[in-house]
PDB file of C-alpha atoms in Angstrom:
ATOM      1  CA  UNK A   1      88.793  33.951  50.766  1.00 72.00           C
ATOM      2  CA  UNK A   2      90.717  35.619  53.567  1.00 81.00           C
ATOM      3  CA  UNK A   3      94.013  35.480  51.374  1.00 81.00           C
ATOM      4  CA  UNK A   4      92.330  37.347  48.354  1.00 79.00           C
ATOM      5  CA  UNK A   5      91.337  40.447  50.401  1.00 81.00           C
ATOM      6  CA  UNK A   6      94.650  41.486  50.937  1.00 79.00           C
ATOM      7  CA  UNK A   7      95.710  39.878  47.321  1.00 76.00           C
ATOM      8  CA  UNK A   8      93.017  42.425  45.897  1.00 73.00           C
ATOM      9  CA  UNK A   9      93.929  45.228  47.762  1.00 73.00           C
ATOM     10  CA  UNK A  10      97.639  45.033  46.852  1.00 74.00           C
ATOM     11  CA  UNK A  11      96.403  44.574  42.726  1.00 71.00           C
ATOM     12  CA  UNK A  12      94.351  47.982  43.446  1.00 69.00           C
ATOM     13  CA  UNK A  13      97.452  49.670  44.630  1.00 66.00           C
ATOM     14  CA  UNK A  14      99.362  48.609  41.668  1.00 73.00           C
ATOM     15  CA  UNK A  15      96.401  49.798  39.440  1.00 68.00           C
ATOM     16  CA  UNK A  16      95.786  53.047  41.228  1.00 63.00           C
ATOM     17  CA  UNK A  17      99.855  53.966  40.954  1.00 66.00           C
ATOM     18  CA  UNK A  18      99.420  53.238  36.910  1.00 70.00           C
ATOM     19  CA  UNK A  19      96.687  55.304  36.745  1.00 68.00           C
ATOM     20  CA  UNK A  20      98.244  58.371  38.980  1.00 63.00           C
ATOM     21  CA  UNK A  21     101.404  58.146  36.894  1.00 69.00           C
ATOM     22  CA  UNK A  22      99.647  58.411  33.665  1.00 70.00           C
ATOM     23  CA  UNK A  23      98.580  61.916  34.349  1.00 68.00           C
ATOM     24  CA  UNK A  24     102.296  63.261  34.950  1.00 69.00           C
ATOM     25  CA  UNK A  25     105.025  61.352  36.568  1.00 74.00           C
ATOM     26  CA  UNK A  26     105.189  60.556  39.973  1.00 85.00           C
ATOM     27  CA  UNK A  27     107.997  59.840  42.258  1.00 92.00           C
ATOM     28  CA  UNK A  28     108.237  58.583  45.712  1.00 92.00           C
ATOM     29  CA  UNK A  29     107.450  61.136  48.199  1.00 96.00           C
ATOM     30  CA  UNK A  30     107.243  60.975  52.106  1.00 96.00           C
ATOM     31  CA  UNK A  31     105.617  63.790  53.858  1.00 95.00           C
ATOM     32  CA  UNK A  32     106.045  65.096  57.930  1.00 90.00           C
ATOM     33  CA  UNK A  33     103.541  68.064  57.899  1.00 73.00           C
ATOM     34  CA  UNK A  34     103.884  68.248  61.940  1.00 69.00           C
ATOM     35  CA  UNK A  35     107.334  68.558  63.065  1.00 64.00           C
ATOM     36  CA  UNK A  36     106.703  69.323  66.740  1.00 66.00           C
ATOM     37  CA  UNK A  37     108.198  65.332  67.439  1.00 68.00           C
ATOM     38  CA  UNK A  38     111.272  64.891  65.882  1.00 67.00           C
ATOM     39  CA  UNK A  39     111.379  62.102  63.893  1.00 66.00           C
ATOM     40  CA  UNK A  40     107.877  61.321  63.889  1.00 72.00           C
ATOM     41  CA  UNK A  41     105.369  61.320  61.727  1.00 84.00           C
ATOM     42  CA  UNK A  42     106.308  60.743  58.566  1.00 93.00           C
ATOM     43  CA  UNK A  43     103.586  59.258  56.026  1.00 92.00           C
ATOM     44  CA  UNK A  44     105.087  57.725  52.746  1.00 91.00           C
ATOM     45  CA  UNK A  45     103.538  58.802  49.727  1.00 91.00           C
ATOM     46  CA  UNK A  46     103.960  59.809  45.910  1.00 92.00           C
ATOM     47  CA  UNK A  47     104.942  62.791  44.461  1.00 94.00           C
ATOM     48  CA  UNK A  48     103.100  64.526  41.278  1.00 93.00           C
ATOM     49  CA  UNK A  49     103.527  67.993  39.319  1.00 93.00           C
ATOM     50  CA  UNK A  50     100.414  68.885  37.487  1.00 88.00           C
ATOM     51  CA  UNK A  51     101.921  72.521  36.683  1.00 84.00           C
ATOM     52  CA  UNK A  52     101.781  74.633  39.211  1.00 91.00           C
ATOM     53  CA  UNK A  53     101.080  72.589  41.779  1.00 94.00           C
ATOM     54  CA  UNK A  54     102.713  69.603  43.502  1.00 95.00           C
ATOM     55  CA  UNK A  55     100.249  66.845  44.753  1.00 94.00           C
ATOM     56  CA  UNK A  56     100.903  64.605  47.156  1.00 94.00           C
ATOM     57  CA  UNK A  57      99.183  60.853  47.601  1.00 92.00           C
ATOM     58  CA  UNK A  58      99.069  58.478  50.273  1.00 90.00           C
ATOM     59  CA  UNK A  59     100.971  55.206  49.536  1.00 85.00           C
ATOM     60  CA  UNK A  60      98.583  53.230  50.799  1.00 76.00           C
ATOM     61  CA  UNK A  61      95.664  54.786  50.236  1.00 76.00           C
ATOM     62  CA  UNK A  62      93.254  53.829  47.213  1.00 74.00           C
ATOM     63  CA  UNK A  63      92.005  57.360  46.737  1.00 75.00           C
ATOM     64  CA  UNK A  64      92.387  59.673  43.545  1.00 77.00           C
ATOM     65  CA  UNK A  65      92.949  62.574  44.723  1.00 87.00           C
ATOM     66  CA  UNK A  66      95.431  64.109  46.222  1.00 92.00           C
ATOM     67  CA  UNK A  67      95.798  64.023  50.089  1.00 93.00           C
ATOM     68  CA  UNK A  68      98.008  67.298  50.072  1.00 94.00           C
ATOM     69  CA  UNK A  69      98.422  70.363  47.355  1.00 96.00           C
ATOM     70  CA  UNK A  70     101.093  72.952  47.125  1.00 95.00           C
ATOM     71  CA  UNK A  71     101.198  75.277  44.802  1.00 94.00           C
ATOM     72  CA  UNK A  72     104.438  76.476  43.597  1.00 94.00           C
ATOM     73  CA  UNK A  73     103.724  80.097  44.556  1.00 92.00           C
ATOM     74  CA  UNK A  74     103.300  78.890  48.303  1.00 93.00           C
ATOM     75  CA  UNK A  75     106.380  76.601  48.489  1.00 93.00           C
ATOM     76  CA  UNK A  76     109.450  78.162  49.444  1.00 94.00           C
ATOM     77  CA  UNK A  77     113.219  75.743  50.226  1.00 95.00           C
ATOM     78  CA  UNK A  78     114.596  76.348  53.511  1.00 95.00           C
ATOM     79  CA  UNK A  79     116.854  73.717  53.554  1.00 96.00           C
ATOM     80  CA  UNK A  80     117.837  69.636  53.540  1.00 96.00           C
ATOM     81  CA  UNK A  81     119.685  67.460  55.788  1.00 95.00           C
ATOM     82  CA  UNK A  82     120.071  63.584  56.186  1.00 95.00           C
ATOM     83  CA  UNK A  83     117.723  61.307  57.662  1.00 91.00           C
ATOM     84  CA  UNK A  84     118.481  60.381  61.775  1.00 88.00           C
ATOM     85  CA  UNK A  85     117.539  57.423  64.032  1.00 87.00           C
ATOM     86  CA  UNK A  86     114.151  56.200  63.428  1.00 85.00           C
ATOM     87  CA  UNK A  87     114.038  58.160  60.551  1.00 88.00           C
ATOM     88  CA  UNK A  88     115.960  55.927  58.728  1.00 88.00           C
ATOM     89  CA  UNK A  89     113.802  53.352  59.410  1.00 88.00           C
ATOM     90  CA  UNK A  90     110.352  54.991  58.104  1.00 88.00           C
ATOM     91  CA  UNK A  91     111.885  56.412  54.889  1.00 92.00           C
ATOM     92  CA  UNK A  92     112.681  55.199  52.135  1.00 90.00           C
ATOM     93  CA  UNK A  93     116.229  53.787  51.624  1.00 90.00           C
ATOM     94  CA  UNK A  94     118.367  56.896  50.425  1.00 92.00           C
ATOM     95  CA  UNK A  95     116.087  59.774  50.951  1.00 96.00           C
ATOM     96  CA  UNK A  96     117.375  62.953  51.812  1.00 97.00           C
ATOM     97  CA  UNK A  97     114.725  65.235  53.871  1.00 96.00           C
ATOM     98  CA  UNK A  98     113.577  69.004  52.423  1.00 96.00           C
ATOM     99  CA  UNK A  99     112.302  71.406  54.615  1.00 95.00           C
ATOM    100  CA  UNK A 100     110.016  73.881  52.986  1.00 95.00           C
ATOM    101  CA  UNK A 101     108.210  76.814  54.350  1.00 94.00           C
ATOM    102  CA  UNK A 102     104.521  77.395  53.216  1.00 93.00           C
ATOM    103  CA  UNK A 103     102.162  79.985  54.421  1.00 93.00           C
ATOM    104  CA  UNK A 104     100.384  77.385  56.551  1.00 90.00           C
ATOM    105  CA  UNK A 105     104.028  76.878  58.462  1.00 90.00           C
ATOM    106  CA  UNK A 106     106.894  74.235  57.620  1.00 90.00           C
ATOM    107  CA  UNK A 107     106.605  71.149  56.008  1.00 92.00           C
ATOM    108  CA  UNK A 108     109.646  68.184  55.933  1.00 94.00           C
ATOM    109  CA  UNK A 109     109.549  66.573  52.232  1.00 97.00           C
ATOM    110  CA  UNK A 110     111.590  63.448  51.864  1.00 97.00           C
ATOM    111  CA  UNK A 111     112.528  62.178  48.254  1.00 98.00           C
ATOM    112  CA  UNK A 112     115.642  60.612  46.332  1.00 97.00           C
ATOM    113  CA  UNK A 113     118.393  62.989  45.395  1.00 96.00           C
ATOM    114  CA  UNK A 114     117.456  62.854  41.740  1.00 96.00           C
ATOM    115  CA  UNK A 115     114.211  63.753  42.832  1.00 96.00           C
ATOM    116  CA  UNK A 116     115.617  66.780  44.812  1.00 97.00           C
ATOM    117  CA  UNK A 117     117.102  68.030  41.863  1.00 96.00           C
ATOM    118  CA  UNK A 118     113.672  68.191  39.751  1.00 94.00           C
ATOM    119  CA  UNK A 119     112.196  69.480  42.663  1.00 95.00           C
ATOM    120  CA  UNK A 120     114.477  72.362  42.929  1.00 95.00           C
ATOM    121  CA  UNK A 121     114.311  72.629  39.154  1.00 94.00           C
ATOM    122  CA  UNK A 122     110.746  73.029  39.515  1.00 93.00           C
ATOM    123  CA  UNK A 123     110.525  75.658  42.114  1.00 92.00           C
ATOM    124  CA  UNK A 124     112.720  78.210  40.115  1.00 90.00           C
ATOM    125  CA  UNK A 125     111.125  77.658  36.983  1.00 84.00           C
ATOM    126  CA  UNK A 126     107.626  79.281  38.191  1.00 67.00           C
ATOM    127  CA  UNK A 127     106.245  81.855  35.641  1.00 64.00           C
ATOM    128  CA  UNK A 128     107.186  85.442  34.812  1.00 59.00           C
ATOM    129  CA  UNK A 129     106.769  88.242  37.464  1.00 58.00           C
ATOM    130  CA  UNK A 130     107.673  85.124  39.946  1.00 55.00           C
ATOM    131  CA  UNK A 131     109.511  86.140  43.013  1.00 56.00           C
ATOM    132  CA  UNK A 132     112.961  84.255  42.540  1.00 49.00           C
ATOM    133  CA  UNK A 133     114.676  85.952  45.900  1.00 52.00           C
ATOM    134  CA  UNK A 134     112.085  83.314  47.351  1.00 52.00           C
ATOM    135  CA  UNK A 135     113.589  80.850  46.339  1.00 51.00           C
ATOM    136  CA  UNK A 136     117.121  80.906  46.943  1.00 48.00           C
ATOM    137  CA  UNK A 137     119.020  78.952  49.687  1.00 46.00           C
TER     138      UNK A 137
END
């Protein structure tokens, strides 16, 4: 009995990424919304675009919805650099990290390179009338 608790909880991870993914891809995502520490606080996660809007999920968690939302108005690329020292270690293997500024302050993204570039992709192609001196590096 006490092996199928975790057993279960593992299938229900599996089940819940199959069902996130079939409403728009999803990629892996780590977030570090407080960057007072370096280094610390990173929470690994998934990635989804529904539009306008990026959501962001808890790896771990069996929830629906999303733990985080940014629109693509609000987002704005300041930046990436590699991962450093424990870093490293609470990433994902070959993650690159994105800083972004929102109007609630800055936000570290980490995500594959491939990932960066569809990210990137996605913030410049926002609607008409969008502001794309935002956006530039």
């Amino acid at each position: 009995m006490i092996l199928l608790i975790p057993l279960l909880y593992g299938l229900a991870l599996i089940v819940r990424r199959r069902v996130l993914s079939r409403h728009g891809g999803t990629f892996e995502l780590s977030c570090r919304l407080h960057t007072a520490h370096p280094g610390r606080g990173w929470l690994l996660g998934l990635g989804r675009y529904t539009g306008e809007q990026l959501e962001w999920f808890r790896i771990f968690s069996l929830s629906h919805q999303p733990r985080r939302v940014w629109s693509r108005r609000s987002l704005s690329y300041a930046g990436r650099r590699d991962a450093h020292g424990a870093e490293q270690m609470s990433l994902y293997a070959g993650h690159v990290i994105v800083t972004c500024t929102t109007p609630e302050g800055t936000v570290e993204l980490a995500m594959s390179e491939a990932s960066l570039t569809g990210f990137q992709s996605w913030l410049e192609a926002g609607p008409p009338g969008t502001d794309w001196d935002r956006h530039r590096t």
